[in-house]
Amino acid sequence: MIDFEYREKYGVQDFIRLIAVLRGEGGCPWDREQTHESIRRNLLEETYEVCEAIDERDSEHLKEELGDLLMQVIFHAQIETERGCFTIADVADAACRKLITRHPHVFGDVPVSGADEVLSNWDDIKRRERAQVKTSSAMDTVARSLPALWRAEKLQEKAKKAGFDWPDIAGPLAKLEEEKAELLEAIAEDDQAGAFEELGDILFSVVNAARFLKIDPEDALNACCEKFIRRYRAMEELAEEQGVALSALDLASQEALYQQGKTKFW
C-alpha cells in the first residue's frame, strides 16, 4: 500500500507529500522519470493558463490553475530534494527572507512616499544584493526565457533608470520610421540577415512606444489577435451567407468581405 493518508480536505503539506509519493518507489512511472528539463514547458503552460483565468475573472478557474501551477513548483522542489540540494521549505525560507529584506519600509524604518518609491527601492536593493554596479549587468539578469516583448520592455526600463531614454514618445516613433526604412532597404537588397535584424529593431521600437503610452505590448498584441479571430470569423460567416467557401475567393474578394465584416459587426 502507498504510504499516504486520505483526508476530507487536503492542505499544502499534503500536496508536498503527494508529489513525493508519486515520485517515490511504487509511485507513478511517468512522474518518476521527469526532470526539470522535461517539465519546463509544463511550468510555462500552467503559468499562462493562470493568466488566462485572471483575464476571464473566473475565480473557480483561477483556483484550479493556481493549483496546477503550485504543483509545478512543488514538483521542481521535490526533484532537488531527491538530489539533496534543497527542499520546498528552503524555497519558502529564501522567499520570505527576500520579501523582508526588500520591504524595509514595512520591516524597517525606511520611509516611502508611495508605490513608485517602493519599486525604486526594491530595484536598488536587488542590484546591491547581486553586486550589479553596471546597468549592463542588471540587464543580464532579465530572463532570456521571457516573451520577447516583455524582455525588451524590462531592458528599456533598466536603461531608463540609468538616464538613457527618449524625452517623450516622439523619439521612439521617429526611430520606428527610421527602422522601417532600413527594413525596406534590406528587403530591396534581398538581404535576409539584414531584414531579420531590422525587423527586430522595429519590434524594439514598437515596445518603446508602448512603454511611453503605458501600454503592455503583450496585452496589446493579444487583443489584436483576438480582434483578428473575430474579424476572420465574420468573413467566414459572410462567405457562408453568400454560399461560397472563403478559401475559394481571391484576395480582393476576401478583402471586400473583411471590410464588410468590419462595417457589419463593429
mmCIF file of N, CA, C and O in Angstrom, residues 95-190:
data_model
loop_
_atom_site.group_PDB
_atom_site.id
_atom_site.type_symbol
_atom_site.label_atom_id
_atom_site.label_comp_id
_atom_site.label_asym_id
_atom_site.label_seq_id
_atom_site.Cartn_x
_atom_site.Cartn_y
_atom_site.Cartn_z
ATOM 1 N N ALA A 95 12.425 32.796 0.037
ATOM 2 C CA ALA A 95 11.449 33.770 -0.451
ATOM 3 C C ALA A 95 11.025 34.730 0.650
ATOM 4 O O ALA A 95 10.888 35.937 0.424
ATOM 5 N N CYS A 96 10.818 34.193 1.864
ATOM 6 C CA CYS A 96 10.427 35.045 2.991
ATOM 7 C C CYS A 96 11.535 36.038 3.330
ATOM 8 O O CYS A 96 11.277 37.230 3.573
ATOM 9 N N ARG A 97 12.772 35.563 3.352
ATOM 10 C CA ARG A 97 13.899 36.444 3.666
ATOM 11 C C ARG A 97 14.032 37.555 2.630
ATOM 12 O O ARG A 97 14.317 38.706 2.957
ATOM 13 N N LYS A 98 13.799 37.191 1.361
ATOM 14 C CA LYS A 98 13.879 38.191 0.302
ATOM 15 C C LYS A 98 12.797 39.261 0.476
ATOM 16 O O LYS A 98 13.062 40.461 0.345
ATOM 17 N N LEU A 99 11.578 38.832 0.781
ATOM 18 C CA LEU A 99 10.480 39.781 0.967
ATOM 19 C C LEU A 99 10.740 40.725 2.145
ATOM 20 O O LEU A 99 10.465 41.926 2.068
ATOM 21 N N ILE A 100 11.253 40.169 3.222
ATOM 22 C CA ILE A 100 11.546 41.000 4.398
ATOM 23 C C ILE A 100 12.630 42.023 4.078
ATOM 24 O O ILE A 100 12.497 43.217 4.391
ATOM 25 N N THR A 101 13.695 41.564 3.407
ATOM 26 C CA THR A 101 14.809 42.456 3.063
ATOM 27 C C THR A 101 14.381 43.563 2.108
ATOM 28 O O THR A 101 14.818 44.712 2.232
ATOM 29 N N ARG A 102 13.495 43.210 1.175
ATOM 30 C CA ARG A 102 13.118 44.176 0.147
ATOM 31 C C ARG A 102 11.908 45.031 0.528
ATOM 32 O O ARG A 102 11.429 45.811 -0.283
ATOM 33 N N HIS A 103 11.442 44.884 1.752
ATOM 34 C CA HIS A 103 10.380 45.756 2.268
ATOM 35 C C HIS A 103 10.858 46.474 3.535
ATOM 36 O O HIS A 103 10.254 46.353 4.600
ATOM 37 N N PRO A 104 11.945 47.253 3.432
ATOM 38 C CA PRO A 104 12.451 47.954 4.620
ATOM 39 C C PRO A 104 11.470 49.006 5.143
ATOM 40 O O PRO A 104 11.553 49.398 6.305
ATOM 41 N N HIS A 105 10.519 49.431 4.307
ATOM 42 C CA HIS A 105 9.509 50.394 4.740
ATOM 43 C C HIS A 105 8.441 49.724 5.599
ATOM 44 O O HIS A 105 7.671 50.412 6.281
ATOM 45 N N VAL A 106 8.400 48.386 5.578
ATOM 46 C CA VAL A 106 7.455 47.636 6.419
ATOM 47 C C VAL A 106 8.175 47.004 7.609
ATOM 48 O O VAL A 106 7.707 47.098 8.750
ATOM 49 N N PHE A 107 9.332 46.386 7.337
ATOM 50 C CA PHE A 107 10.054 45.661 8.385
ATOM 51 C C PHE A 107 11.257 46.438 8.916
ATOM 52 O O PHE A 107 12.050 45.909 9.696
ATOM 53 N N GLY A 108 11.400 47.681 8.476
ATOM 54 C CA GLY A 108 12.480 48.528 8.947
ATOM 55 C C GLY A 108 11.975 49.941 9.167
ATOM 56 O O GLY A 108 10.787 50.150 9.425
ATOM 57 N N ASP A 109 12.859 50.902 9.024
ATOM 58 C CA ASP A 109 12.470 52.296 9.294
ATOM 59 C C ASP A 109 12.701 53.200 8.080
ATOM 60 O O ASP A 109 12.942 54.399 8.220
ATOM 61 N N VAL A 110 12.632 52.621 6.897
ATOM 62 C CA VAL A 110 12.837 53.400 5.676
ATOM 63 C C VAL A 110 11.505 54.018 5.248
ATOM 64 O O VAL A 110 10.554 53.288 4.943
ATOM 65 N N PRO A 111 11.400 55.336 5.183
ATOM 66 C CA PRO A 111 10.141 55.966 4.763
ATOM 67 C C PRO A 111 9.985 55.928 3.251
ATOM 68 O O PRO A 111 10.972 55.984 2.513
ATOM 69 N N VAL A 112 8.761 55.805 2.787
ATOM 70 C CA VAL A 112 8.487 55.856 1.349
ATOM 71 C C VAL A 112 7.290 56.769 1.105
ATOM 72 O O VAL A 112 6.394 56.877 1.947
ATOM 73 N N SER A 113 7.292 57.404 -0.065
ATOM 74 C CA SER A 113 6.214 58.335 -0.393
ATOM 75 C C SER A 113 5.040 57.644 -1.074
ATOM 76 O O SER A 113 3.953 58.193 -1.158
ATOM 77 N N GLY A 114 5.276 56.424 -1.591
ATOM 78 C CA GLY A 114 4.203 55.711 -2.279
ATOM 79 C C GLY A 114 4.732 54.510 -3.037
ATOM 80 O O GLY A 114 5.898 54.114 -2.882
ATOM 81 N N ALA A 115 3.875 53.929 -3.864
ATOM 82 C CA ALA A 115 4.212 52.686 -4.565
ATOM 83 C C ALA A 115 5.411 52.850 -5.495
ATOM 84 O O ALA A 115 6.224 51.923 -5.632
ATOM 85 N N ASP A 116 5.541 54.006 -6.145
ATOM 86 C CA ASP A 116 6.648 54.207 -7.083
ATOM 87 C C ASP A 116 7.995 54.121 -6.365
ATOM 88 O O ASP A 116 8.952 53.524 -6.875
ATOM 89 N N GLU A 117 8.069 54.713 -5.181
ATOM 90 C CA GLU A 117 9.319 54.675 -4.428
ATOM 91 C C GLU A 117 9.596 53.269 -3.904
ATOM 92 O O GLU A 117 10.750 52.850 -3.789
ATOM 93 N N VAL A 118 8.535 52.520 -3.595
ATOM 94 C CA VAL A 118 8.699 51.123 -3.173
ATOM 95 C C VAL A 118 9.393 50.338 -4.279
ATOM 96 O O VAL A 118 10.345 49.585 -4.028
ATOM 97 N N LEU A 119 8.924 50.503 -5.515
ATOM 98 C CA LEU A 119 9.517 49.783 -6.641
ATOM 99 C C LEU A 119 10.955 50.216 -6.892
ATOM 100 O O LEU A 119 11.816 49.394 -7.213
ATOM 101 N N SER A 120 11.210 51.508 -6.747
ATOM 102 C CA SER A 120 12.560 52.019 -6.942
ATOM 103 C C SER A 120 13.512 51.441 -5.897
ATOM 104 O O SER A 120 14.631 51.008 -6.219
ATOM 105 N N ASN A 121 13.065 51.421 -4.639
ATOM 106 C CA ASN A 121 13.891 50.852 -3.563
ATOM 107 C C ASN A 121 14.136 49.364 -3.793
ATOM 108 O O ASN A 121 15.235 48.849 -3.573
ATOM 109 N N TRP A 122 13.082 48.656 -4.221
ATOM 110 C CA TRP A 122 13.191 47.215 -4.498
ATOM 111 C C TRP A 122 14.299 46.967 -5.523
ATOM 112 O O TRP A 122 15.140 46.078 -5.352
ATOM 113 N N ASP A 123 14.294 47.776 -6.582
ATOM 114 C CA ASP A 123 15.291 47.611 -7.640
ATOM 115 C C ASP A 123 16.698 47.901 -7.123
ATOM 116 O O ASP A 123 17.651 47.186 -7.448
ATOM 117 N N ASP A 124 16.831 48.935 -6.301
ATOM 118 C CA ASP A 124 18.141 49.295 -5.741
ATOM 119 C C ASP A 124 18.663 48.186 -4.824
ATOM 120 O O ASP A 124 19.852 47.839 -4.868
ATOM 121 N N ILE A 125 17.775 47.645 -3.999
ATOM 122 C CA ILE A 125 18.173 46.569 -3.082
ATOM 123 C C ILE A 125 18.616 45.344 -3.878
ATOM 124 O O ILE A 125 19.626 44.703 -3.567
ATOM 125 N N LYS A 126 17.857 45.012 -4.903
ATOM 126 C CA LYS A 126 18.183 43.849 -5.729
ATOM 127 C C LYS A 126 19.559 44.011 -6.385
ATOM 128 O O LYS A 126 20.343 43.067 -6.436
ATOM 129 N N ARG A 127 19.835 45.209 -6.870
ATOM 130 C CA ARG A 127 21.124 45.451 -7.515
ATOM 131 C C ARG A 127 22.267 45.339 -6.515
ATOM 132 O O ARG A 127 23.326 44.801 -6.836
ATOM 133 N N ARG A 128 22.049 45.818 -5.270
ATOM 134 C CA ARG A 128 23.089 45.690 -4.247
ATOM 135 C C ARG A 128 23.309 44.229 -3.880
ATOM 136 O O ARG A 128 24.449 43.789 -3.696
ATOM 137 N N GLU A 129 22.213 43.475 -3.768
ATOM 138 C CA GLU A 129 22.323 42.051 -3.435
ATOM 139 C C GLU A 129 23.145 41.298 -4.470
ATOM 140 O O GLU A 129 23.911 40.396 -4.140
ATOM 141 N N ARG A 130 22.975 41.672 -5.713
ATOM 142 C CA ARG A 130 23.640 40.967 -6.810
ATOM 143 C C ARG A 130 24.931 41.653 -7.251
ATOM 144 O O ARG A 130 25.533 41.234 -8.245
ATOM 145 N N ALA A 131 25.325 42.686 -6.506
ATOM 146 C CA ALA A 131 26.558 43.422 -6.806
ATOM 147 C C ALA A 131 26.577 43.910 -8.256
ATOM 148 O O ALA A 131 27.592 43.806 -8.953
ATOM 149 N N GLN A 132 25.450 44.440 -8.683
ATOM 150 C CA GLN A 132 25.331 44.927 -10.057
ATOM 151 C C GLN A 132 25.718 46.402 -10.107
ATOM 152 O O GLN A 132 24.900 47.281 -9.889
ATOM 153 N N VAL A 133 26.981 46.651 -10.386
ATOM 154 C CA VAL A 133 27.470 48.025 -10.455
ATOM 155 C C VAL A 133 27.077 48.669 -11.777
ATOM 156 O O VAL A 133 26.700 49.833 -11.837
ATOM 157 N N LYS A 134 27.149 47.893 -12.858
ATOM 158 C CA LYS A 134 26.843 48.411 -14.185
ATOM 159 C C LYS A 134 25.415 48.051 -14.598
ATOM 160 O O LYS A 134 24.898 47.003 -14.230
ATOM 161 N N THR A 135 24.803 48.942 -15.375
ATOM 162 C CA THR A 135 23.450 48.688 -15.869
ATOM 163 C C THR A 135 23.414 47.452 -16.755
ATOM 164 O O THR A 135 22.453 46.684 -16.737
ATOM 165 N N SER A 136 24.473 47.227 -17.535
ATOM 166 C CA SER A 136 24.507 46.055 -18.409
ATOM 167 C C SER A 136 24.456 44.763 -17.599
ATOM 168 O O SER A 136 23.876 43.760 -18.044
ATOM 169 N N SER A 137 25.026 44.784 -16.395
ATOM 170 C CA SER A 137 24.969 43.603 -15.524
ATOM 171 C C SER A 137 23.534 43.353 -15.072
ATOM 172 O O SER A 137 23.086 42.203 -14.995
ATOM 173 N N ALA A 138 22.821 44.442 -14.780
ATOM 174 C CA ALA A 138 21.414 44.316 -14.397
ATOM 175 C C ALA A 138 20.591 43.794 -15.565
ATOM 176 O O ALA A 138 19.665 42.999 -15.391
ATOM 177 N N MET A 139 20.936 44.233 -16.777
ATOM 178 C CA MET A 139 20.223 43.758 -17.966
ATOM 179 C C MET A 139 20.426 42.251 -18.160
ATOM 180 O O MET A 139 19.527 41.550 -18.605
ATOM 181 N N ASP A 140 21.622 41.773 -17.825
ATOM 182 C CA ASP A 140 21.915 40.352 -17.976
ATOM 183 C C ASP A 140 21.022 39.481 -17.106
ATOM 184 O O ASP A 140 20.846 38.293 -17.393
ATOM 185 N N THR A 141 20.478 40.051 -16.032
ATOM 186 C CA THR A 141 19.641 39.255 -15.130
ATOM 187 C C THR A 141 18.190 39.162 -15.606
ATOM 188 O O THR A 141 17.407 38.404 -15.034
ATOM 189 N N VAL A 142 17.816 39.936 -16.627
ATOM 190 C CA VAL A 142 16.461 39.836 -17.178
ATOM 191 C C VAL A 142 16.358 38.499 -17.906
ATOM 192 O O VAL A 142 17.135 38.221 -18.824
ATOM 193 N N ALA A 143 15.418 37.674 -17.504
ATOM 194 C CA ALA A 143 15.330 36.308 -18.021
ATOM 195 C C ALA A 143 15.199 36.268 -19.535
ATOM 196 O O ALA A 143 14.318 36.919 -20.108
ATOM 197 N N ARG A 144 16.058 35.500 -20.164
ATOM 198 C CA ARG A 144 16.001 35.344 -21.618
ATOM 199 C C ARG A 144 14.824 34.486 -22.054
ATOM 200 O O ARG A 144 14.495 34.441 -23.236
ATOM 201 N N SER A 145 14.206 33.802 -21.108
ATOM 202 C CA SER A 145 13.044 32.964 -21.425
ATOM 203 C C SER A 145 11.735 33.754 -21.416
ATOM 204 O O SER A 145 10.678 33.206 -21.744
ATOM 205 N N LEU A 146 11.801 35.039 -21.033
ATOM 206 C CA LEU A 146 10.602 35.875 -21.063
ATOM 207 C C LEU A 146 10.101 36.041 -22.497
ATOM 208 O O LEU A 146 10.890 35.989 -23.440
ATOM 209 N N PRO A 147 8.791 36.265 -22.682
ATOM 210 C CA PRO A 147 8.331 36.681 -24.005
ATOM 211 C C PRO A 147 9.140 37.897 -24.449
ATOM 212 O O PRO A 147 9.419 38.794 -23.650
ATOM 213 N N ALA A 148 9.549 37.914 -25.705
ATOM 214 C CA ALA A 148 10.496 38.930 -26.180
ATOM 215 C C ALA A 148 10.005 40.360 -25.966
ATOM 216 O O ALA A 148 10.802 41.257 -25.670
ATOM 217 N N LEU A 149 8.689 40.585 -26.101
ATOM 218 C CA LEU A 149 8.172 41.946 -25.920
ATOM 219 C C LEU A 149 8.356 42.401 -24.474
ATOM 220 O O LEU A 149 8.730 43.552 -24.213
ATOM 221 N N TRP A 150 8.097 41.507 -23.519
ATOM 222 C CA TRP A 150 8.293 41.851 -22.106
ATOM 223 C C TRP A 150 9.774 42.039 -21.780
ATOM 224 O O TRP A 150 10.158 42.920 -21.017
ATOM 225 N N ARG A 151 10.604 41.184 -22.373
ATOM 226 C CA ARG A 151 12.041 41.307 -22.121
ATOM 227 C C ARG A 151 12.550 42.652 -22.625
ATOM 228 O O ARG A 151 13.315 43.343 -21.938
ATOM 229 N N ALA A 152 12.111 43.047 -23.818
ATOM 230 C CA ALA A 152 12.516 44.340 -24.372
ATOM 231 C C ALA A 152 12.082 45.480 -23.454
ATOM 232 O O ALA A 152 12.848 46.416 -23.194
ATOM 233 N N GLU A 153 10.857 45.406 -22.955
ATOM 234 C CA GLU A 153 10.343 46.438 -22.061
ATOM 235 C C GLU A 153 11.183 46.546 -20.802
ATOM 236 O O GLU A 153 11.524 47.652 -20.348
ATOM 237 N N LYS A 154 11.550 45.399 -20.222
ATOM 238 C CA LYS A 154 12.354 45.409 -18.999
ATOM 239 C C LYS A 154 13.746 45.983 -19.245
ATOM 240 O O LYS A 154 14.280 46.731 -18.420
ATOM 241 N N LEU A 155 14.338 45.640 -20.377
ATOM 242 C CA LEU A 155 15.652 46.187 -20.713
ATOM 243 C C LEU A 155 15.585 47.698 -20.886
ATOM 244 O O LEU A 155 16.470 48.437 -20.422
ATOM 245 N N GLN A 156 14.533 48.174 -21.534
ATOM 246 C CA GLN A 156 14.364 49.613 -21.734
ATOM 247 C C GLN A 156 14.161 50.332 -20.402
ATOM 248 O O GLN A 156 14.662 51.449 -20.207
ATOM 249 N N GLU A 157 13.436 49.700 -19.486
ATOM 250 C CA GLU A 157 13.219 50.307 -18.170
ATOM 251 C C GLU A 157 14.532 50.425 -17.410
ATOM 252 O O GLU A 157 14.769 51.415 -16.710
ATOM 253 N N LYS A 158 15.392 49.432 -17.538
ATOM 254 C CA LYS A 158 16.684 49.493 -16.847
ATOM 255 C C LYS A 158 17.569 50.574 -17.453
ATOM 256 O O LYS A 158 18.288 51.278 -16.733
ATOM 257 N N ALA A 159 17.501 50.729 -18.777
ATOM 258 C CA ALA A 159 18.249 51.806 -19.430
ATOM 259 C C ALA A 159 17.718 53.166 -18.978
ATOM 260 O O ALA A 159 18.492 54.108 -18.761
ATOM 261 N N LYS A 160 16.401 53.251 -18.823
ATOM 262 C CA LYS A 160 15.774 54.495 -18.377
ATOM 263 C C LYS A 160 16.282 54.901 -17.002
ATOM 264 O O LYS A 160 16.576 56.080 -16.752
ATOM 265 N N LYS A 161 16.405 53.926 -16.098
ATOM 266 C CA LYS A 161 16.881 54.226 -14.740
ATOM 267 C C LYS A 161 18.300 54.767 -14.748
ATOM 268 O O LYS A 161 18.706 55.486 -13.829
ATOM 269 N N ALA A 162 19.064 54.421 -15.800
ATOM 270 C CA ALA A 162 20.433 54.925 -15.922
ATOM 271 C C ALA A 162 20.485 56.231 -16.699
ATOM 272 O O ALA A 162 21.569 56.757 -16.969
ATOM 273 N N GLY A 163 19.298 56.752 -17.087
ATOM 274 C CA GLY A 163 19.237 58.031 -17.790
ATOM 275 C C GLY A 163 19.293 57.932 -19.293
ATOM 276 O O GLY A 163 19.333 58.956 -19.988
ATOM 277 N N PHE A 164 19.302 56.698 -19.836
ATOM 278 C CA PHE A 164 19.358 56.518 -21.287
ATOM 279 C C PHE A 164 17.946 56.243 -21.796
ATOM 280 O O PHE A 164 17.476 55.105 -21.817
ATOM 281 N N ASP A 165 17.258 57.313 -22.200
ATOM 282 C CA ASP A 165 15.871 57.177 -22.641
ATOM 283 C C ASP A 165 15.478 58.404 -23.454
ATOM 284 O O ASP A 165 16.077 59.481 -23.334
ATOM 285 N N TRP A 166 14.449 58.233 -24.274
ATOM 286 C CA TRP A 166 13.909 59.355 -25.030
ATOM 287 C C TRP A 166 13.167 60.301 -24.080
ATOM 288 O O TRP A 166 12.604 59.851 -23.075
ATOM 289 N N PRO A 167 13.134 61.608 -24.394
ATOM 290 C CA PRO A 167 12.386 62.531 -23.533
ATOM 291 C C PRO A 167 10.877 62.345 -23.634
ATOM 292 O O PRO A 167 10.138 62.618 -22.689
ATOM 293 N N ASP A 168 10.404 61.899 -24.811
ATOM 294 C CA ASP A 168 8.966 61.678 -24.998
ATOM 295 C C ASP A 168 8.758 60.666 -26.119
ATOM 296 O O ASP A 168 9.716 60.163 -26.708
ATOM 297 N N ILE A 169 7.503 60.378 -26.416
ATOM 298 C CA ILE A 169 7.181 59.326 -27.388
ATOM 299 C C ILE A 169 7.605 59.676 -28.812
ATOM 300 O O ILE A 169 7.712 58.777 -29.672
ATOM 301 N N ALA A 170 7.869 60.957 -29.084
ATOM 302 C CA ALA A 170 8.305 61.343 -30.434
ATOM 303 C C ALA A 170 9.583 60.597 -30.820
ATOM 304 O O ALA A 170 9.780 60.247 -31.996
ATOM 305 N N GLY A 171 10.445 60.338 -29.852
ATOM 306 C CA GLY A 171 11.704 59.635 -30.110
ATOM 307 C C GLY A 171 11.490 58.238 -30.668
ATOM 308 O O GLY A 171 11.967 57.925 -31.763
ATOM 309 N N PRO A 172 10.781 57.366 -29.920
ATOM 310 C CA PRO A 172 10.573 56.014 -30.446
ATOM 311 C C PRO A 172 9.748 55.969 -31.729
ATOM 312 O O PRO A 172 9.965 55.099 -32.573
ATOM 313 N N LEU A 173 8.830 56.928 -31.914
ATOM 314 C CA LEU A 173 8.046 56.948 -33.150
ATOM 315 C C LEU A 173 8.929 57.309 -34.352
ATOM 316 O O LEU A 173 8.800 56.722 -35.433
ATOM 317 N N ALA A 174 9.836 58.251 -34.149
ATOM 318 C CA ALA A 174 10.776 58.610 -35.222
ATOM 319 C C ALA A 174 11.713 57.442 -35.503
ATOM 320 O O ALA A 174 12.041 57.151 -36.665
ATOM 321 N N LYS A 175 12.142 56.770 -34.438
ATOM 322 C CA LYS A 175 13.028 55.619 -34.591
ATOM 323 C C LYS A 175 12.322 54.501 -35.345
ATOM 324 O O LYS A 175 12.932 53.799 -36.164
ATOM 325 N N LEU A 176 11.027 54.359 -35.105
ATOM 326 C CA LEU A 176 10.233 53.346 -35.792
ATOM 327 C C LEU A 176 10.233 53.591 -37.296
ATOM 328 O O LEU A 176 10.396 52.659 -38.096
ATOM 329 N N GLU A 177 10.069 54.848 -37.690
ATOM 330 C CA GLU A 177 10.092 55.190 -39.117
ATOM 331 C C GLU A 177 11.477 54.931 -39.715
ATOM 332 O O GLU A 177 11.600 54.440 -40.845
ATOM 333 N N GLU A 178 12.507 55.245 -38.947
ATOM 334 C CA GLU A 178 13.884 55.013 -39.412
ATOM 335 C C GLU A 178 14.130 53.519 -39.635
ATOM 336 O O GLU A 178 14.696 53.116 -40.663
ATOM 337 N N GLU A 179 13.705 52.707 -38.665
ATOM 338 C CA GLU A 179 13.911 51.263 -38.776
ATOM 339 C C GLU A 179 13.077 50.669 -39.911
ATOM 340 O O GLU A 179 13.503 49.724 -40.587
ATOM 341 N N LYS A 180 11.885 51.209 -40.131
ATOM 342 C CA LYS A 180 11.040 50.744 -41.232
ATOM 343 C C LYS A 180 11.744 50.973 -42.572
ATOM 344 O O LYS A 180 11.737 50.084 -43.444
ATOM 345 N N ALA A 181 12.348 52.134 -42.732
ATOM 346 C CA ALA A 181 13.063 52.445 -43.969
ATOM 347 C C ALA A 181 14.238 51.484 -44.161
ATOM 348 O O ALA A 181 14.512 51.027 -45.284
ATOM 349 N N GLU A 182 14.922 51.153 -43.072
ATOM 350 C CA GLU A 182 16.055 50.234 -43.156
ATOM 351 C C GLU A 182 15.601 48.816 -43.484
ATOM 352 O O GLU A 182 16.305 48.075 -44.190
ATOM 353 N N LEU A 183 14.429 48.433 -42.992
ATOM 354 C CA LEU A 183 13.882 47.114 -43.331
ATOM 355 C C LEU A 183 13.556 47.055 -44.825
ATOM 356 O O LEU A 183 13.880 46.068 -45.499
ATOM 357 N N LEU A 184 12.912 48.092 -45.336
ATOM 358 C CA LEU A 184 12.572 48.126 -46.761
ATOM 359 C C LEU A 184 13.827 48.071 -47.626
ATOM 360 O O LEU A 184 13.847 47.422 -48.685
ATOM 361 N N GLU A 185 14.881 48.717 -47.152
ATOM 362 C CA GLU A 185 16.154 48.694 -47.887
ATOM 363 C C GLU A 185 16.732 47.274 -47.903
ATOM 364 O O GLU A 185 17.216 46.802 -48.943
ATOM 365 N N ALA A 186 16.665 46.597 -46.764
ATOM 366 C CA ALA A 186 17.182 45.231 -46.691
ATOM 367 C C ALA A 186 16.377 44.292 -47.584
ATOM 368 O O ALA A 186 16.938 43.401 -48.244
ATOM 369 N N ILE A 187 15.067 44.505 -47.617
ATOM 370 C CA ILE A 187 14.205 43.676 -48.481
ATOM 371 C C ILE A 187 14.546 43.923 -49.948
ATOM 372 O O ILE A 187 14.647 42.981 -50.744
ATOM 373 N N ALA A 188 14.734 45.184 -50.297
ATOM 374 C CA ALA A 188 15.056 45.531 -51.684
ATOM 375 C C ALA A 188 16.378 44.904 -52.117
ATOM 376 O O ALA A 188 16.556 44.541 -53.284
ATOM 377 N N GLU A 189 17.297 44.755 -51.177
ATOM 378 C CA GLU A 189 18.612 44.167 -51.472
ATOM 379 C C GLU A 189 18.608 42.654 -51.315
ATOM 380 O O GLU A 189 19.658 42.019 -51.458
ATOM 381 N N ASP A 190 17.421 42.079 -50.994
ATOM 382 C CA ASP A 190 17.308 40.637 -50.768
ATOM 383 C C ASP A 190 18.282 40.171 -49.690
ATOM 384 O O ASP A 190 18.895 39.096 -49.789
#
